[in-house]
Amino acid sequence: LLRPDIQIGGAILNLGSKMKFEQEEFNLPTRYKVGAAYLGHEKYFNGDFILSLDLVKPNDNDLKVHLGGEYTYKEKFTLRSGYQIGYDDKNISLGLGLKIKKYAIDYAFVPFSSDLGNSHRISVNLKL
């Protein structure tokens, strides 16, 4: 039986019959996903961490692998890192998070090797 610090999940996305637009029929872009995560606590640095692995198989493309890690210090400050295998123009990602009372601010950085350049994403969340 699995331990409570290990989580496993799976999903099938866009499962269904063919779509029709005017006279043209086409299949939905079905994706199969399975993932696992290990949740841990680090006593010396007073923080929690997550290590994760996802496998994604689109019906019209090759297998993609997503690896990730997150470390949260005192439930306030979070460092994140990820690596993706199977993509032409991206692989590594980095992120930061900060929680202040009911607010959470997150930042993510994803460099692209194509003409897209670098991606910066900032979000602000309010927990009611």
One Martini backbone bead per residue (centre of mass of N, CA, C, O) as a GRO file, in nm:
protein
  128
    1LEU     BB    1   0.100   0.033   0.016
    2LEU     BB    2   0.076   0.355   0.027
    3ARG     BB    3   0.201   0.643   0.123
    4PRO     BB    4   0.117   0.967   0.234
    5ASP     BB    5   0.385   1.098   0.071
    6ILE     BB    6   0.239   0.962  -0.180
    7GLN     BB    7   0.135   1.056  -0.514
    8ILE     BB    8  -0.119   0.942  -0.752
    9GLY     BB    9  -0.203   1.009  -1.105
   10GLY     BB   10  -0.471   1.051  -1.358
   11ALA     BB   11  -0.549   1.129  -1.716
   12ILE     BB   12  -0.808   1.211  -1.958
   13LEU     BB   13  -0.804   1.425  -2.236
   14ASN     BB   14  -1.028   1.479  -2.477
   15LEU     BB   15  -1.260   1.269  -2.468
   16GLY     BB   16  -1.410   1.166  -2.785
   17SER     BB   17  -1.561   1.256  -3.045
   18LYS     BB   18  -1.591   1.386  -3.330
   19MET     BB   19  -1.544   1.678  -3.494
   20LYS     BB   20  -1.736   1.952  -3.651
   21PHE     BB   21  -1.652   2.172  -3.936
   22GLU     BB   22  -1.874   2.183  -4.130
   23GLN     BB   23  -1.720   1.932  -4.336
   24GLU     BB   24  -1.504   1.883  -4.114
   25GLU     BB   25  -1.334   1.617  -3.957
   26PHE     BB   26  -1.208   1.567  -3.610
   27ASN     BB   27  -0.999   1.502  -3.361
   28LEU     BB   28  -0.930   1.516  -3.056
   29PRO     BB   29  -0.665   1.617  -2.833
   30THR     BB   30  -0.559   1.361  -2.686
   31ARG     BB   31  -0.459   1.301  -2.337
   32TYR     BB   32  -0.214   1.131  -2.140
   33LYS     BB   33  -0.188   1.112  -1.774
   34VAL     BB   34   0.091   1.069  -1.539
   35GLY     BB   35   0.163   1.084  -1.176
   36ALA     BB   36   0.414   1.183  -0.922
   37ALA     BB   37   0.456   1.242  -0.558
   38TYR     BB   38   0.675   1.386  -0.309
   39LEU     BB   39   0.627   1.451   0.039
   40GLY     BB   40   0.816   1.674   0.253
   41HIS     BB   41   1.024   1.724   0.551
   42GLU     BB   42   1.253   1.979   0.675
   43LYS     BB   43   1.388   2.043   0.982
   44TYR     BB   44   1.647   2.220   0.961
   45PHE     BB   45   1.491   2.442   0.753
   46ASN     BB   46   1.184   2.460   0.797
   47GLY     BB   47   1.045   2.266   0.557
   48ASP     BB   48   0.890   2.198   0.243
   49PHE     BB   49   0.859   1.930  -0.010
   50ILE     BB   50   0.851   1.865  -0.374
   51LEU     BB   51   0.844   1.577  -0.589
   52SER     BB   52   0.807   1.540  -0.952
   53LEU     BB   53   0.622   1.329  -1.203
   54ASP     BB   54   0.541   1.350  -1.557
   55LEU     BB   55   0.334   1.191  -1.805
   56VAL     BB   56   0.284   1.279  -2.160
   57LYS     BB   57   0.037   1.161  -2.416
   58PRO     BB   58  -0.024   1.243  -2.714
   59ASN     BB   59  -0.195   1.128  -2.999
   60ASP     BB   60   0.003   1.342  -3.195
   61ASN     BB   61   0.265   1.266  -3.012
   62ASP     BB   62   0.515   1.262  -2.806
   63LEU     BB   63   0.658   1.203  -2.523
   64LYS     BB   64   0.635   1.366  -2.206
   65VAL     BB   65   0.855   1.514  -1.951
   66HIS     BB   66   0.803   1.604  -1.601
   67LEU     BB   67   1.005   1.787  -1.374
   68GLY     BB   68   0.991   1.861  -1.010
   69GLY     BB   69   1.038   2.134  -0.762
   70GLU     BB   70   0.967   2.221  -0.408
   71TYR     BB   71   1.033   2.490  -0.164
   72THR     BB   72   0.908   2.558   0.170
   73TYR     BB   73   0.937   2.834   0.393
   74LYS     BB   74   0.732   2.872   0.650
   75GLU     BB   75   0.479   2.912   0.450
   76LYS     BB   76   0.604   3.174   0.259
   77PHE     BB   77   0.858   3.060   0.088
   78THR     BB   78   0.918   2.980  -0.267
   79LEU     BB   79   1.087   2.728  -0.456
   80ARG     BB   80   1.126   2.660  -0.815
   81SER     BB   81   1.162   2.364  -1.037
   82GLY     BB   82   1.206   2.264  -1.389
   83TYR     BB   83   1.176   1.984  -1.631
   84GLN     BB   84   1.160   1.929  -1.991
   85ILE     BB   85   1.082   1.652  -2.205
   86GLY     BB   86   1.013   1.684  -2.567
   87TYR     BB   87   1.092   1.974  -2.646
   88ASP     BB   88   1.207   2.219  -2.872
   89ASP     BB   89   1.194   2.524  -2.686
   90LYS     BB   90   1.200   2.373  -2.394
   91ASN     BB   91   1.298   2.294  -2.027
   92ILE     BB   92   1.339   2.516  -1.818
   93SER     BB   93   1.229   2.621  -1.482
   94LEU     BB   94   1.144   2.906  -1.270
   95GLY     BB   95   1.055   2.995  -0.916
   96LEU     BB   96   0.840   3.207  -0.707
   97GLY     BB   97   0.709   3.254  -0.364
   98LEU     BB   98   0.460   3.459  -0.175
   99LYS     BB   99   0.322   3.484   0.158
  100ILE     BB  100   0.060   3.726   0.267
  101LYS     BB  101  -0.160   3.615   0.436
  102LYS     BB  102  -0.409   3.617   0.178
  103TYR     BB  103  -0.155   3.631  -0.006
  104ALA     BB  104  -0.022   3.542  -0.340
  105ILE     BB  105   0.301   3.542  -0.500
  106ASP     BB  106   0.394   3.464  -0.841
  107TYR     BB  107   0.691   3.342  -1.021
  108ALA     BB  108   0.788   3.282  -1.371
  109PHE     BB  109   1.056   3.117  -1.566
  110VAL     BB  110   1.083   3.078  -1.936
  111PRO     BB  111   1.301   2.963  -2.161
  112PHE     BB  112   1.334   3.014  -2.511
  113SER     BB  113   1.487   2.900  -2.822
  114SER     BB  114   1.313   3.060  -2.977
  115ASP     BB  115   1.153   3.356  -3.085
  116LEU     BB  116   1.005   3.408  -2.804
  117GLY     BB  117   1.192   3.384  -2.574
  118ASN     BB  118   1.109   3.501  -2.268
  119SER     BB  119   0.917   3.399  -1.982
  120HIS     BB  120   0.691   3.596  -1.774
  121ARG     BB  121   0.514   3.516  -1.465
  122ILE     BB  122   0.243   3.679  -1.286
  123SER     BB  123   0.075   3.623  -0.967
  124VAL     BB  124  -0.233   3.695  -0.784
  125ASN     BB  125  -0.366   3.579  -0.470
  126LEU     BB  126  -0.686   3.524  -0.300
  127LYS     BB  127  -0.778   3.412   0.024
  128LEU     BB  128  -1.108   3.366   0.172
   0.00000   0.00000   0.00000
